[in-house]
PDB file of C-alpha atoms and ligand atoms in Angstrom:
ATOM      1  CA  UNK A   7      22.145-224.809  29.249  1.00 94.00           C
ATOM      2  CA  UNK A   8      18.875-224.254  28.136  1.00 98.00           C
ATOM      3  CA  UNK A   9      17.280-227.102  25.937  1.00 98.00           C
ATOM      4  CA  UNK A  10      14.888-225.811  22.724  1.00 98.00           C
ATOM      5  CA  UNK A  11      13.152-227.866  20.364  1.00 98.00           C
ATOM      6  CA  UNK A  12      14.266-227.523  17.224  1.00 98.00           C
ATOM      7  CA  UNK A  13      15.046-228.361  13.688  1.00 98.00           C
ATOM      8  CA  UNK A  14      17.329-230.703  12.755  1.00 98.00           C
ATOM      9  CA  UNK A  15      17.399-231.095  16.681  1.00 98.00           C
ATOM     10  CA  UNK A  16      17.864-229.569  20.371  1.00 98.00           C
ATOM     11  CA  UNK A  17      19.264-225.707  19.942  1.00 98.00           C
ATOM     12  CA  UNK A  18      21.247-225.535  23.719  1.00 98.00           C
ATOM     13  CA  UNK A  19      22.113-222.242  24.654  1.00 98.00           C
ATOM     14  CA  UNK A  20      23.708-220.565  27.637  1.00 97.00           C
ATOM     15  CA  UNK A  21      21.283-218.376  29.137  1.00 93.00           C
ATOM     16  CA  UNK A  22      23.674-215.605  29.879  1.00 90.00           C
ATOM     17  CA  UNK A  23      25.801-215.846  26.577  1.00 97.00           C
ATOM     18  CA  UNK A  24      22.808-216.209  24.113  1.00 98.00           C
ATOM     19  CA  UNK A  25      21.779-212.781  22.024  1.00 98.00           C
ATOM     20  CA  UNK A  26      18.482-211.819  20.622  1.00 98.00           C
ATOM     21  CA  UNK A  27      19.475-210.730  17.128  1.00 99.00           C
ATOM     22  CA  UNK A  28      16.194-208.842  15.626  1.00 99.00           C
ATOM     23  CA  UNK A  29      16.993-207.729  11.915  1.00 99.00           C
ATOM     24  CA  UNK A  30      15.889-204.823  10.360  1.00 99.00           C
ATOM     25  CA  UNK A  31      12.139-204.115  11.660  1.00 99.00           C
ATOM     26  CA  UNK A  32      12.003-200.926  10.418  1.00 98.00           C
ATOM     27  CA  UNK A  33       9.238-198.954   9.304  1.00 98.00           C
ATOM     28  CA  UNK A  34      10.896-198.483   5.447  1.00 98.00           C
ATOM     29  CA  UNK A  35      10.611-202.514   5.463  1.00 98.00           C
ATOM     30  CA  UNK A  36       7.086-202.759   6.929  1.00 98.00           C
ATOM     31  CA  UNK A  37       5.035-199.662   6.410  1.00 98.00           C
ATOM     32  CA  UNK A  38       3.910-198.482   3.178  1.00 98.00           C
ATOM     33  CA  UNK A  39       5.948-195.356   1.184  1.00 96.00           C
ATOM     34  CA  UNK A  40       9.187-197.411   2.613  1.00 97.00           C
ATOM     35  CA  UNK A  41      12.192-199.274   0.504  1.00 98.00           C
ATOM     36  CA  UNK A  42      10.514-202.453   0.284  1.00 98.00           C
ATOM     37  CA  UNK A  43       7.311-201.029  -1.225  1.00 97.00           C
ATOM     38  CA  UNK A  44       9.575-199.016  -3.393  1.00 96.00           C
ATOM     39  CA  UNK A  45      11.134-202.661  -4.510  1.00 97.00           C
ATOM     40  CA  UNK A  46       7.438-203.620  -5.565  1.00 96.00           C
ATOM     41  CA  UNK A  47       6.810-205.452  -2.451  1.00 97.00           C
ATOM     42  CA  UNK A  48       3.271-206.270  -0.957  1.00 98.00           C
ATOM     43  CA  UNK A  49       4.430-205.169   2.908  1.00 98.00           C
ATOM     44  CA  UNK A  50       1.557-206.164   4.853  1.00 98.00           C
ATOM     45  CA  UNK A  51       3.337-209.454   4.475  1.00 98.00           C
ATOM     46  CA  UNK A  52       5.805-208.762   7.148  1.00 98.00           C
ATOM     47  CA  UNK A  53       3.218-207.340   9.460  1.00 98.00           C
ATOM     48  CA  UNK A  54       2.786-211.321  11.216  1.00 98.00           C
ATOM     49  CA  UNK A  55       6.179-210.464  12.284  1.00 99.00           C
ATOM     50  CA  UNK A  56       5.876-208.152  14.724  1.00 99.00           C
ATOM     51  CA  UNK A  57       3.969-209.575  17.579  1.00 98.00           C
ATOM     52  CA  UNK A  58       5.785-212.613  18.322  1.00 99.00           C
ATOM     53  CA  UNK A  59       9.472-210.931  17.770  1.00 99.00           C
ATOM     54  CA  UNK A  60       7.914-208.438  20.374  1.00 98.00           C
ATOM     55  CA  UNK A  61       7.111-211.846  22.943  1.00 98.00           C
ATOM     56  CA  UNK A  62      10.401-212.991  22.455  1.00 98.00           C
ATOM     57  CA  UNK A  63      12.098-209.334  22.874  1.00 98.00           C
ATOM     58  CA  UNK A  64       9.845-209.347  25.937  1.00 98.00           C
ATOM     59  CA  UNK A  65      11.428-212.948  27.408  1.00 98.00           C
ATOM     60  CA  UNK A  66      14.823-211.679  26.896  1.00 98.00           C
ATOM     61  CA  UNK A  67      14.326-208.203  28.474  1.00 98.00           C
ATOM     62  CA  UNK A  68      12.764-209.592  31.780  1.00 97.00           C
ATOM     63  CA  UNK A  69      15.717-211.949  31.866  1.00 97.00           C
ATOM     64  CA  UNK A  70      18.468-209.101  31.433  1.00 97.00           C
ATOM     65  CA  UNK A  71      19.920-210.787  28.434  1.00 98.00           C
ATOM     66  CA  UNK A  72      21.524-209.049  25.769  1.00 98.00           C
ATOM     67  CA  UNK A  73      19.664-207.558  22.582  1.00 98.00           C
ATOM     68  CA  UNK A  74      20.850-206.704  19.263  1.00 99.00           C
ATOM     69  CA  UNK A  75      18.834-204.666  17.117  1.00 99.00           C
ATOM     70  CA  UNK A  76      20.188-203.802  13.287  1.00 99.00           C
ATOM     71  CA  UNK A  77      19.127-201.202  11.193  1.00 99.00           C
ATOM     72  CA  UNK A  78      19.634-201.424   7.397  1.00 98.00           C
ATOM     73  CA  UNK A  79      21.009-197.563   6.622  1.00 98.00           C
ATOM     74  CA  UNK A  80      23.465-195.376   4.987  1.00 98.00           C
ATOM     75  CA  UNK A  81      25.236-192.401   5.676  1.00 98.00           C
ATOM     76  CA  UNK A  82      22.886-189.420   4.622  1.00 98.00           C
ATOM     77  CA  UNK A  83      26.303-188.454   1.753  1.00 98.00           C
ATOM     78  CA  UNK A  84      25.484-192.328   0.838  1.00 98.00           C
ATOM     79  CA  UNK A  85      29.490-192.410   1.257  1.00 98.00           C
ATOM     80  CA  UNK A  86      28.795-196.373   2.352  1.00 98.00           C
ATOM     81  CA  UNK A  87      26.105-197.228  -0.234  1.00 98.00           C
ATOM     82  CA  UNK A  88      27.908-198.890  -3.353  1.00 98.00           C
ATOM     83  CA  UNK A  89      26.506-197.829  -6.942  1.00 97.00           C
ATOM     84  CA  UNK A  90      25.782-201.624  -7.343  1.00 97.00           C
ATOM     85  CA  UNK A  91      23.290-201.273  -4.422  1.00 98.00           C
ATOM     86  CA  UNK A  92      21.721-198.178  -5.348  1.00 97.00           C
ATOM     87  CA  UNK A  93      21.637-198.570  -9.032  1.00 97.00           C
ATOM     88  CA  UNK A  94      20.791-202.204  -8.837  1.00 95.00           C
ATOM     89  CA  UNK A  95      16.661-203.227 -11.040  1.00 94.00           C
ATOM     90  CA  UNK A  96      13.900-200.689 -11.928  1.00 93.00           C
ATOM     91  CA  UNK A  97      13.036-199.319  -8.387  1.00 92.00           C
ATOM     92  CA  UNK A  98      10.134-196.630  -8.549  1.00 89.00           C
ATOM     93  CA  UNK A  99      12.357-194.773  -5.439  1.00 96.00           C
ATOM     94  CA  UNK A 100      16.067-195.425  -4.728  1.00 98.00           C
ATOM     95  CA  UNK A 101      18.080-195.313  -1.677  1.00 98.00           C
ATOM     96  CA  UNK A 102      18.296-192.083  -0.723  1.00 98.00           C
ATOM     97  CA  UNK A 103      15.712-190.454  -2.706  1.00 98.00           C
ATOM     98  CA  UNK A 104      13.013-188.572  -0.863  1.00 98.00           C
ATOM     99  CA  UNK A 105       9.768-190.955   0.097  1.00 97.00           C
ATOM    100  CA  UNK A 106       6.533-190.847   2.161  1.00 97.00           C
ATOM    101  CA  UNK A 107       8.771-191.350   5.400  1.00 98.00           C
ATOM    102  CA  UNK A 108      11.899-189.535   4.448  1.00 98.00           C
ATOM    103  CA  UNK A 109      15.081-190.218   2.363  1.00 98.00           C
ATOM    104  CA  UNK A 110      14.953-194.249   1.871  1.00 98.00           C
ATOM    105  CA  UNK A 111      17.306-196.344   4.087  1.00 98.00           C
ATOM    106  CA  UNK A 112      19.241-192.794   5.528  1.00 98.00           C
ATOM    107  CA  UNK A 113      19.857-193.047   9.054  1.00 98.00           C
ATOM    108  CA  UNK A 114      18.052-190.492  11.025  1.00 98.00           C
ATOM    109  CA  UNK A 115      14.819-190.265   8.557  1.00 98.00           C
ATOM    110  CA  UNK A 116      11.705-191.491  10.111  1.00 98.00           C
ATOM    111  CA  UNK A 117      11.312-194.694   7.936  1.00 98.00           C
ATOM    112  CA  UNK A 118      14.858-195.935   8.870  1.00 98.00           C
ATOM    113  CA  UNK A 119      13.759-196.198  12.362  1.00 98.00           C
ATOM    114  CA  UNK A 120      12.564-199.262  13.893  1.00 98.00           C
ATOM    115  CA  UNK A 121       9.235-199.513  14.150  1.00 98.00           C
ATOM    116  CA  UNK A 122       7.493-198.244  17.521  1.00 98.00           C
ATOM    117  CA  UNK A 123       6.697-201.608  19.025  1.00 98.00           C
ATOM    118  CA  UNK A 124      10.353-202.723  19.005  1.00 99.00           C
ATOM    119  CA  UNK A 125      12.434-199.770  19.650  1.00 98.00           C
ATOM    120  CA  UNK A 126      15.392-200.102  21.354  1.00 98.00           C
ATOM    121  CA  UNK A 127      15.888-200.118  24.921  1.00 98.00           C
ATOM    122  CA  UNK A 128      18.430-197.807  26.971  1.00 98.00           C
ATOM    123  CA  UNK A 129      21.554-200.356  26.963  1.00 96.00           C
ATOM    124  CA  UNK A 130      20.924-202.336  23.637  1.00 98.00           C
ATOM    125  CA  UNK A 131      23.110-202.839  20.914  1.00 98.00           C
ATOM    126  CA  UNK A 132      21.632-201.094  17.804  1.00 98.00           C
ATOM    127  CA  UNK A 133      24.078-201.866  15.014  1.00 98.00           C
ATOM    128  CA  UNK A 134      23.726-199.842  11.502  1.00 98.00           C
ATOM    129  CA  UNK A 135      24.899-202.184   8.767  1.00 98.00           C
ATOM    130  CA  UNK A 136      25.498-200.852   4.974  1.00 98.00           C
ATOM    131  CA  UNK A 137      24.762-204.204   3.609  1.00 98.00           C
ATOM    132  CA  UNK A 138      22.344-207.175   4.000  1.00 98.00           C
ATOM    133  CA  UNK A 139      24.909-208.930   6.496  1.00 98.00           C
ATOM    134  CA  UNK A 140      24.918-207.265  10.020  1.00 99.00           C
ATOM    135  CA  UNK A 141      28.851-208.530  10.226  1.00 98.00           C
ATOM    136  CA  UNK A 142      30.289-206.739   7.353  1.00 98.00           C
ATOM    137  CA  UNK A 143      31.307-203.412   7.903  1.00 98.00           C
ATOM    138  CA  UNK A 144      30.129-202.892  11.165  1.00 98.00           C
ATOM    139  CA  UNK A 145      31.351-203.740  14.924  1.00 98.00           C
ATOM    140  CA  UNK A 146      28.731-206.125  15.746  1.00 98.00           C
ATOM    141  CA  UNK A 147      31.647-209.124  15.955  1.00 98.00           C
ATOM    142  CA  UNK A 148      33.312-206.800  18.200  1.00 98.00           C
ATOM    143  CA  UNK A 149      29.997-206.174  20.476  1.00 98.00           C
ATOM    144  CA  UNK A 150      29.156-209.895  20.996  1.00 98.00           C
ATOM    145  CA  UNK A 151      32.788-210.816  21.362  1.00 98.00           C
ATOM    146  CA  UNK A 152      33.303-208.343  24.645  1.00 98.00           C
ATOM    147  CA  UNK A 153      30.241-209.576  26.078  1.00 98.00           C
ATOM    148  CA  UNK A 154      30.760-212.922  25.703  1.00 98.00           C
ATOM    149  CA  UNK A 155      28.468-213.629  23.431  1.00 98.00           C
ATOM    150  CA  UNK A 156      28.532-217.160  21.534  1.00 98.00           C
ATOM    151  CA  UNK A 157      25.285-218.261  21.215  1.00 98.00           C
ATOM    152  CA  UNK A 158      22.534-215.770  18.512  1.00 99.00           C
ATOM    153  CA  UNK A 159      18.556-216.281  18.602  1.00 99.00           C
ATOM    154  CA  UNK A 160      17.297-214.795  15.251  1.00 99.00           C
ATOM    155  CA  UNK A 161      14.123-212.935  14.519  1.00 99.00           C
ATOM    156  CA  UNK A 162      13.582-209.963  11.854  1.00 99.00           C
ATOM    157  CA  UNK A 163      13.204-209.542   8.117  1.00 98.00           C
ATOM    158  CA  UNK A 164      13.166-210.659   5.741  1.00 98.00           C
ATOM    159  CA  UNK A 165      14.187-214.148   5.985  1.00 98.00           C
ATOM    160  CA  UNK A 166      16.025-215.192   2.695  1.00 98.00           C
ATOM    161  CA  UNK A 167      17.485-211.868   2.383  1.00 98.00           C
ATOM    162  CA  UNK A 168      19.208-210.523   5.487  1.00 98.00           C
ATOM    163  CA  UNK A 169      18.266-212.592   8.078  1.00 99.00           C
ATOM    164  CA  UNK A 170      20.172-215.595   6.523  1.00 98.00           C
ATOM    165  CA  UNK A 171      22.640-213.516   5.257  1.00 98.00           C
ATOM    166  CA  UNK A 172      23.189-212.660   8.497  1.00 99.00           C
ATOM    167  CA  UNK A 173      22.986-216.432   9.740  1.00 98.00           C
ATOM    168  CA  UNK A 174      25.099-217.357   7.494  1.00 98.00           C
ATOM    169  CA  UNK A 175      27.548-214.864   8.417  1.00 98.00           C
ATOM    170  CA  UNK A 176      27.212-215.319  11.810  1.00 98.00           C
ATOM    171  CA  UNK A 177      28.108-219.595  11.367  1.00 98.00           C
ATOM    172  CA  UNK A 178      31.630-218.860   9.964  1.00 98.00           C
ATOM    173  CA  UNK A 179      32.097-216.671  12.701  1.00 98.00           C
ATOM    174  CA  UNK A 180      31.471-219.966  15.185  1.00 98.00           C
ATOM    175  CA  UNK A 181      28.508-218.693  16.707  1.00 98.00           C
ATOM    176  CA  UNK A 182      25.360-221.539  16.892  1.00 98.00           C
ATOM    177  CA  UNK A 183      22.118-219.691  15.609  1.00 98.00           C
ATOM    178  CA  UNK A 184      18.669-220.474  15.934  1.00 99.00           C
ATOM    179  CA  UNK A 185      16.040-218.625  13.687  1.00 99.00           C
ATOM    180  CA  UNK A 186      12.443-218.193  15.424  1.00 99.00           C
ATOM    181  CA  UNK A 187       9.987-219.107  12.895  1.00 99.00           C
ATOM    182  CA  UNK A 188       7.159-217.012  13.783  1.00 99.00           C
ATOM    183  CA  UNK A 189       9.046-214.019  14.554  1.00 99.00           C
ATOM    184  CA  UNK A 190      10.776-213.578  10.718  1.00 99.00           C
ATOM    185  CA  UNK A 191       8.988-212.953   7.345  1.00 99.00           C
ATOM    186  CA  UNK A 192       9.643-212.564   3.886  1.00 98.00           C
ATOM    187  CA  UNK A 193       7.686-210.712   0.769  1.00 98.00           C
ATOM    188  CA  UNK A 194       7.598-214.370  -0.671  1.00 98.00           C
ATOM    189  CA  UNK A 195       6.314-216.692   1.704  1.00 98.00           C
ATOM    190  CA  UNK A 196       7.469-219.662  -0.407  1.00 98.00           C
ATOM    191  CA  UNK A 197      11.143-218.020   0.060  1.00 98.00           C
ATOM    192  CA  UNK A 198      10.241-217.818   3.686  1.00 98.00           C
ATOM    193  CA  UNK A 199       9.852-221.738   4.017  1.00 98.00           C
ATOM    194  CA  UNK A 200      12.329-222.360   1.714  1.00 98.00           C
ATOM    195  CA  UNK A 201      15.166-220.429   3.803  1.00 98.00           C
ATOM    196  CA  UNK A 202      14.015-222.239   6.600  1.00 98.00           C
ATOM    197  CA  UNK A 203      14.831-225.486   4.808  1.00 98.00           C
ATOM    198  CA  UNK A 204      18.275-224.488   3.455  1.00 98.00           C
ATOM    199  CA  UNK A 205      19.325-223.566   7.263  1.00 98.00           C
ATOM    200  CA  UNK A 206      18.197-226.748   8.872  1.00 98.00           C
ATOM    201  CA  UNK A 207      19.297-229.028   6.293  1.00 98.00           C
ATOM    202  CA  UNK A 208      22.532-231.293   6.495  1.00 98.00           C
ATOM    203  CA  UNK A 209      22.818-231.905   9.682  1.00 98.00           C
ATOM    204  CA  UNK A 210      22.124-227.856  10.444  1.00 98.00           C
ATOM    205  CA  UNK A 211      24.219-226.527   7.833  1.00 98.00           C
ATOM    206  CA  UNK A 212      24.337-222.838   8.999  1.00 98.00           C
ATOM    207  CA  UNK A 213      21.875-223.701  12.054  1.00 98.00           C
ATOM    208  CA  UNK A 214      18.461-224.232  13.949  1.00 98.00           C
ATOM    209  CA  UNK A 215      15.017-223.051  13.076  1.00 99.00           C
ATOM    210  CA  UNK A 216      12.395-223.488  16.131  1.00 99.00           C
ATOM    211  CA  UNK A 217       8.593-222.201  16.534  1.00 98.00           C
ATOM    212  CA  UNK A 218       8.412-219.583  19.047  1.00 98.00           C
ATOM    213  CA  UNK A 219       5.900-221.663  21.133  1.00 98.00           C
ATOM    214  CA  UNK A 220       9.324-223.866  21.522  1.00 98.00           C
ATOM    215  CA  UNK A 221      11.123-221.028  22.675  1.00 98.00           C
ATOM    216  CA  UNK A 222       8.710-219.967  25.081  1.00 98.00           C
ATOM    217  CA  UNK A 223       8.435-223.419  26.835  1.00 98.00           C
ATOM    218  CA  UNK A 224      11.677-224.108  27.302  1.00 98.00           C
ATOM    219  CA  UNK A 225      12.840-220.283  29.262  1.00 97.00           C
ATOM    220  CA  UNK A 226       9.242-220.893  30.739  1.00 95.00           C
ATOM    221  CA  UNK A 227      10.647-224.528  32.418  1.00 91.00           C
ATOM    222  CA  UNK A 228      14.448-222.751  32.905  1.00 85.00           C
ATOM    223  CA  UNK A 229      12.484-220.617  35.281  1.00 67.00           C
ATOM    224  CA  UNK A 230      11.093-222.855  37.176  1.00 49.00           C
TER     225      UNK A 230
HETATM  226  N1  TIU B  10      16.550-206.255   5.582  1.00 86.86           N
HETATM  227  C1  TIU B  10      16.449-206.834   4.387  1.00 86.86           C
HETATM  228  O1  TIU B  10      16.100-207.991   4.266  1.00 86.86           O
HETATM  229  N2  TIU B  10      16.708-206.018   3.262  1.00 86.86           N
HETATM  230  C2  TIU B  10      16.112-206.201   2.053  1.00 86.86           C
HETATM  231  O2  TIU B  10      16.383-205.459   1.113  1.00 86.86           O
HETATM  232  N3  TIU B  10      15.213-207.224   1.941  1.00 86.86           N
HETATM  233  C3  TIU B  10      14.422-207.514   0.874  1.00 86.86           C
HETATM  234  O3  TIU B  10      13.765-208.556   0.907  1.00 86.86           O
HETATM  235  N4  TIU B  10      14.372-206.689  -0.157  1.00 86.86           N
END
């Protein structure tokens, strides 16, 4: 087991068994002319992000251990997209209407992708979820369960909205999640913070928030 310092205290993981889980880091979340600009977002916020979600994709990659990345998307026919989604506030695009990078949130237009500095490797998972949750409606539970899988380290965006859906999902599935501080953001930095809180609280009530210097020190002293 692998000891990290955490909130509300040690996150131990098996080293084999433990998944990098990076959320949604695509380009119609980060880059301007995307679905969260659309939303009225300010998306250089997520930009701080990147680099250390790369670091820790980096760790787990030289170690050979396994890496989920999810895409938020919808079937180009929007067949999976309910009306509540797509029809939900005053959006100045919607999902599936024609942007800067494409048709918003439609798999296989450029701004669904994930952005260049985190693309998926030959042999990751890449999971396409219809919802904010990567469990629901996809076969993520199935992916983790044939490899084992029982431990999830959590980076991505944003963090009140699918990230801790995700968490959340992810605790009443039995799985013990940490969430890397550094490597998720939010448009609303006060949400950010505040997420953080709700997860840690009570004992770790859906789980364990660590920085990523944390993270690093303790797979730097496994090694050794
Ligand atoms: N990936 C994800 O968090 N989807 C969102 O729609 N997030 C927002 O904060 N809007």
């Amino acid at each position: 087991m692998i000891a990290i310092a955490a909130r509300p205290d040690a996150f131990r993981m098996p080293a084999g068994q433990t998944a990098l889980v990076i959320i949604d880091m695509q380009r119609d979340f980060i880059e301007p002319g995307g679905f969260g600009a659309s939303l009225g977002n300010d998306v250089s916020l997520l930009e701080a992000a990147l680099l250390p979600t790369w670091q820790l994709l980096q760790a787990w990659r030289a170690r050979g251990w396994p890496v989920v990345h999810t895409r938020e998307s919808h079937a180009p026919d929007l067949s999976d997209c309910p009306p509540a989604k797509r029809e939900r506030g005053q959006p100045g695009l919607r999902i599936g209407d024609a942007g800067a990078m494409g048709r918003l949130l439609v798999r296989g237009e450029p701004g669904c992708e994930i952005v260049p500095l985190l693309r998926p490797a030959a042999g990751e998972i890449v999971i396409d979820k219809p919802g904010k949750g990567a469990f629901h409606a996809t076969p993520l539970q199935a992916e983790l369960q044939a490899r084992g899988i029982t431990h999830l380290v959590f980076a991505g965006v944003t963090t009140e909205v699918c990230v801790q859906t995700t968490m959340r999902e992810a605790n009443d599935r039995g799985y013990e999640c940490l969430l890397v501080e550094e490597a998720t953001a939010s448009y609303f930095p006060e949400f950010k913070a505040a997420a953080i809180e709700m997860i840690v609280a009570q004992g770790g009530i859906v789980g364990w928030a660590a920085p990523l210097a944390a993270v690093q020190h303790a797979l730097d002293g496994a090694a050794e």
